[in-house]
Amino acid sequence: MQIVHDIDRPPRQSAASRSRPARRWDPKTAVEAYGMLAPSIIGFAVFLVVPILVVVALSFFDWNFLSDPEFTGLENYRELAGDERALQSIGNTFYYVLLNIPAQTVLALLLALALNAKIKARGAFRVIYVLPWMAMPVALGVIWRWLFDPMNGGLNRFLELFGIDGAAWLTDTNWAMPVIASVNIWQYTGYTMLFFLAGLQAIPGQLYEAANVDGASKAHQFFRITLPLLRPAMLFVLITSVIGSFQVFDTIHVMTAGGPDGATATLNYQIYLESFTQRNAGYASMLAVLLFAIIAAITLAQVLFFRKRTVYDFS
Amino acid sequence: MNKTRSAALAALAVAAPLGLAACGGDEDGAVTLRYAFWDDNQRPALEAMIEEFNSEHPDIAIELEQNPWDDYWTALDTQFAAEDAPDVFWNHVSRFPTFADNGVLLPIGDRIEEDGVDPSIYPENLYDSWRFEDEQYGLPKDWDSIALVYRIDALEAAGIDPATVSDLEWNPVDGGTYVEFLRKLTIDEDGDNALSPDFDPENVVQYGTAMASATGQTDWWNFAAQNGCSLQTEPWGEYAIDAPECVEAIQFTADLYNRWGVAVPAEVTNQPNGALGAEHVVAGQAATTMDGSWMLGTYRDGLEPGTWAVADNPSGPVGSGSVINGLSNAIYAGTEHPDEAWEFVKFLGSEEAQAIATGMGSVWPGVSSLNQGFADYWAGEGIDVTGFQAAAEGTTIGYPLSMNDAAFGTAALDEFNQVWLGQKDAQEAAEAVVEIANAE
């Protein structure tokens, strides 16, 4: 039977773990353990921790790559208030995330439900939906750019068959961002679906059997059994895909390069433009710190939101 | 989904003090120089020149490093930051001022004098464009100009005598004979041209021209030159593209898209991701384009001989004219092998080396006496390329010389793309660009 408890409380300990002897400090084992850990710790420090600290430090400097960085204190942070392009890019980022996450999550969930049912060629469908995620985003971006080309592109030629005049998708300030978002939804929905699929398969079948016996409708079963029990999968999916969409870069770079008129320049893209086309490495570092703060705040909010909820343990 | 670029930025910041610089192996006194360039069309010529160089200097190996234009400059910047830049590299006038000002280029004035290199073999303005604060930072590699490339077959189909192409004129009021010429070449799917009352602008199969330029070099800057606009108040001065003669040229370019409808729509050609003019001409979607001399190989490889030709640009109110520009070979100030790098740069600037490139039809040479050799190569291919020379003899302007090139370039691309789409006013866009570009 199911046991309900709060995640804040430690889970019920099994007999095996309780009877395990207390650990003792053993210098020989410690050396061995740290020796084994060293490659990953060093890699983590050199390629992640140090660069992050350097970026934070650089955000207080002016640096054009060519001559020595010059300390300017909080100047970069103060400049942000008057930088229309940077502020626009923050707005663009949230717009993109809002276009991307709800659609991608709902679609992935629906797909997972469909492919969890006993249908023919289920395995083949699962592979097909994951394929876009396996392909290279830059190559996909190039192909999608061709498809969206207003003159020679496949999409507008197809629409023409029905007498519809397709838009100039990627050069129209209103269309460009939804188009970018839809390409990324297409690309990542299959991948997201995998986590929901795994979550669905972890739900014990007897719950549905019992619900059927009690005469619960399918909709009722979905909202009362499936959705609550998918919460761990949902938490993981939302955290990773929200972080991922705040960091979108390659699709934008290849399809619009931040245009038209800055309409698809997200904060992450603005960091690239500031550093690598304008040579404002210090200012770009400030934007990177800002992006980090935004993502950290949103991730924290998500974790807090989900932690308050009940989880179920069937062990 | 994606790694943030900041990680890369930071990684190079870390790498710089660590001094991860790799340098040529020095066993048995041999030296390896890294030579960076961007244009794939020119690789065969570079390889031929290196082979010749190695016959005199077998102990200096040259390693080519190629990045496409857009990545080339970000790669160089990061390599400068990491103090691991190529020993010798192609330099461009738009980047030169900032590079020279920040000390990443090796001054070569003394070496030029010591080795008795004669600067008079180059056109004076080409040589001087690599001068910064009384010091020389490069020898001219080549020069380029913009001229009108057209499809002979398209002109014949429209009943236009190719001999008349060099006499075309434009004006901002009614477009002049140039716009009339382009309208004759803009054809809908029923075969009606843009002058015909039956013309259907919604179903055009061939446009008169295609314009696609990330900077303006192959589109509106030429109309600017032909209208008396020189982009800046003076070399090294402020950007002045909000002057009436400049705004008129911008407006005329916008008119080709939106008023006359004779250009492949900006929705398709806007840079940086749109197709280039050459691609539209080769595909037959445009009958003409203004293009740079460095693009000749693309037309040669994409079109049958005898189906295309080059003519001087149309004349504007002030006269015929073109943007002229050139590249140099520069030496990295931090090179471990300055003497060998200079030997190589000196060779690349020599008549002997540049004759190899002109003999292969690669680019117009920095050495004036070799111009004929380049024209001869193309005459042998059945193409008269003297239109580029004629254009270069008109009212020319060079690339703007400014420390603010990056800010100008980004703002201009953002603003003018919207003007070409018909969504922004030319005057307003020009003022916005000037404000951003002159701010720093």
Short mmCIF file of C-alpha atoms in Angstrom, two decimals, chain A residues 46-47 50-52 54-55 58 63-68 85 96 100 104 137 145 149-152 157 160 165 168 171-173 184 188 240-241 244-245 247-262 268 271-273 275-281 284-285 288 291, chain B residues 1-14 16 18 70-71 73-74 76-78 80-83 95 98-99 102-104 202-204 207 264-268 270-275 280 285 403-411 413-415 417-418 421 423-424 440:
data_model
loop_
_atom_site.label_atom_id
_atom_site.label_comp_id
_atom_site.label_asym_id
_atom_site.label_seq_id
_atom_site.Cartn_x
_atom_site.Cartn_y
_atom_site.Cartn_z
CA VAL A 46 39.68 24.59 -14.19
CA PHE A 47 36.85 24.59 -16.70
CA VAL A 50 37.73 29.36 -12.28
CA PRO A 51 36.04 30.66 -15.46
CA ILE A 52 32.95 31.60 -13.46
CA VAL A 54 36.99 35.18 -13.79
CA VAL A 55 33.74 36.27 -15.45
CA LEU A 58 35.79 40.74 -15.41
CA TRP A 63 38.46 44.75 -21.57
CA ASN A 64 38.72 44.67 -25.38
CA PHE A 65 40.80 41.43 -25.59
CA LEU A 66 43.70 43.35 -27.12
CA SER A 67 45.12 45.39 -24.26
CA ASP A 68 45.11 44.93 -20.50
CA ARG A 85 19.46 46.77 -26.43
CA TYR A 96 11.23 33.14 -25.64
CA ASN A 100 9.01 27.66 -25.41
CA GLN A 104 7.20 22.03 -25.11
CA PRO A 137 21.31 22.19 -33.70
CA ARG A 145 16.31 28.72 -42.30
CA ASP A 149 12.96 31.41 -46.69
CA PRO A 150 10.11 33.58 -48.01
CA MET A 151 11.03 33.21 -51.69
CA ASN A 152 12.50 29.75 -52.16
CA ARG A 157 5.67 27.11 -51.34
CA GLU A 160 0.94 28.71 -51.68
CA ASP A 165 0.68 34.13 -48.71
CA ALA A 168 8.71 36.66 -44.24
CA THR A 171 12.83 39.03 -41.10
CA ASP A 172 9.51 40.03 -39.59
CA THR A 173 9.96 41.39 -36.07
CA ASN A 184 13.38 24.59 -30.57
CA TYR A 188 13.53 19.24 -27.78
CA THR A 240 16.57 21.66 -17.01
CA SER A 241 14.46 22.97 -19.87
CA GLY A 244 18.27 25.42 -21.33
CA SER A 245 15.93 27.94 -22.88
CA GLN A 247 20.75 29.77 -22.66
CA VAL A 248 19.48 29.31 -26.22
CA PHE A 249 22.17 30.34 -28.68
CA ASP A 250 22.86 28.19 -31.73
CA THR A 251 19.40 28.26 -33.32
CA ILE A 252 19.32 32.05 -33.03
CA HIS A 253 22.86 32.47 -34.29
CA VAL A 254 22.21 30.42 -37.40
CA MET A 255 18.64 31.50 -38.19
CA THR A 256 18.49 35.23 -37.41
CA ALA A 257 21.77 36.30 -35.74
CA GLY A 258 19.65 38.22 -33.23
CA GLY A 259 17.77 40.18 -35.91
CA PRO A 260 15.57 41.64 -37.27
CA ASP A 261 16.24 44.84 -35.35
CA GLY A 262 17.25 42.89 -32.26
CA ASN A 268 22.63 35.03 -23.98
CA ILE A 271 26.49 38.49 -24.35
CA TYR A 272 27.96 37.04 -27.52
CA LEU A 273 27.38 40.22 -29.52
CA SER A 275 31.96 40.40 -26.38
CA PHE A 276 32.72 39.07 -29.83
CA THR A 277 31.50 41.76 -32.18
CA GLN A 278 31.85 44.84 -29.96
CA ARG A 279 34.90 43.64 -27.99
CA ASN A 280 33.24 44.71 -24.73
CA ALA A 281 34.32 41.66 -22.75
CA ALA A 284 29.47 41.11 -21.60
CA SER A 285 30.71 39.52 -18.37
CA ALA A 288 26.63 36.94 -17.99
CA LEU A 291 21.90 35.97 -16.68
CA MET B 1 20.73 22.95 -24.54
CA ASN B 2 23.68 25.23 -25.11
CA LYS B 3 26.76 26.27 -23.30
CA THR B 4 27.00 29.92 -22.64
CA ARG B 5 29.67 31.77 -24.49
CA SER B 6 30.81 33.28 -21.25
CA ALA B 7 32.48 30.00 -20.43
CA ALA B 8 34.64 30.33 -23.51
CA LEU B 9 35.36 33.94 -22.70
CA ALA B 10 36.45 33.04 -19.22
CA ALA B 11 38.48 30.08 -20.36
CA LEU B 12 40.57 32.28 -22.59
CA ALA B 13 41.00 34.79 -19.81
CA VAL B 14 42.43 31.98 -17.75
CA ALA B 16 46.19 34.07 -21.21
CA LEU B 18 49.05 30.63 -18.13
CA ASP B 70 32.63 36.06 -39.52
CA ASP B 71 34.63 33.69 -37.34
CA TRP B 73 37.86 38.16 -36.37
CA THR B 74 36.47 36.56 -33.22
CA LEU B 76 41.88 36.55 -33.91
CA ASP B 77 40.59 38.59 -30.97
CA THR B 78 40.61 35.59 -28.68
CA PHE B 80 45.36 38.04 -29.19
CA ALA B 81 43.85 37.80 -25.72
CA ALA B 82 45.50 34.42 -25.21
CA GLU B 83 48.77 35.79 -26.67
CA ARG B 95 39.89 46.25 -38.11
CA THR B 98 41.89 49.17 -33.37
CA PHE B 99 44.60 46.57 -33.87
CA ASN B 102 46.26 48.35 -29.17
CA GLY B 103 49.73 47.30 -30.17
CA VAL B 104 49.01 43.85 -31.52
CA GLU B 202 3.62 39.36 -56.80
CA ASN B 203 5.01 36.71 -59.13
CA VAL B 204 8.46 37.83 -60.21
CA TYR B 207 14.67 40.62 -60.57
CA VAL B 264 15.34 40.64 -54.83
CA PRO B 265 13.27 41.38 -51.70
CA ALA B 266 15.17 42.32 -48.56
CA GLU B 267 13.33 39.52 -46.76
CA VAL B 268 15.60 37.20 -48.72
CA ASN B 270 19.14 40.90 -45.63
CA GLN B 271 22.41 40.00 -43.99
CA PRO B 272 24.03 38.34 -42.17
CA ASN B 273 22.01 35.24 -42.95
CA GLY B 274 20.51 36.05 -46.36
CA ALA B 275 21.84 34.76 -49.67
CA HIS B 280 20.92 35.06 -56.94
CA GLN B 285 16.86 35.02 -59.89
CA MET B 403 38.10 53.02 -33.97
CA ASN B 404 34.32 52.60 -33.78
CA ASP B 405 33.97 50.26 -36.73
CA ALA B 406 32.31 47.51 -34.64
CA ALA B 407 29.67 49.80 -33.17
CA PHE B 408 29.01 51.37 -36.58
CA GLY B 409 28.78 48.01 -38.32
CA THR B 410 26.31 46.49 -35.89
CA ALA B 411 24.10 49.55 -35.71
CA LEU B 413 23.12 46.37 -40.08
CA ASP B 414 20.27 46.58 -37.56
CA GLU B 415 18.91 49.88 -38.84
CA ASN B 417 17.96 46.02 -42.74
CA GLN B 418 14.72 47.62 -41.51
CA LEU B 421 12.31 46.05 -45.58
CA GLN B 423 9.84 49.49 -42.12
CA LYS B 424 12.04 52.41 -41.23
CA GLU B 440 32.18 55.86 -28.01
#
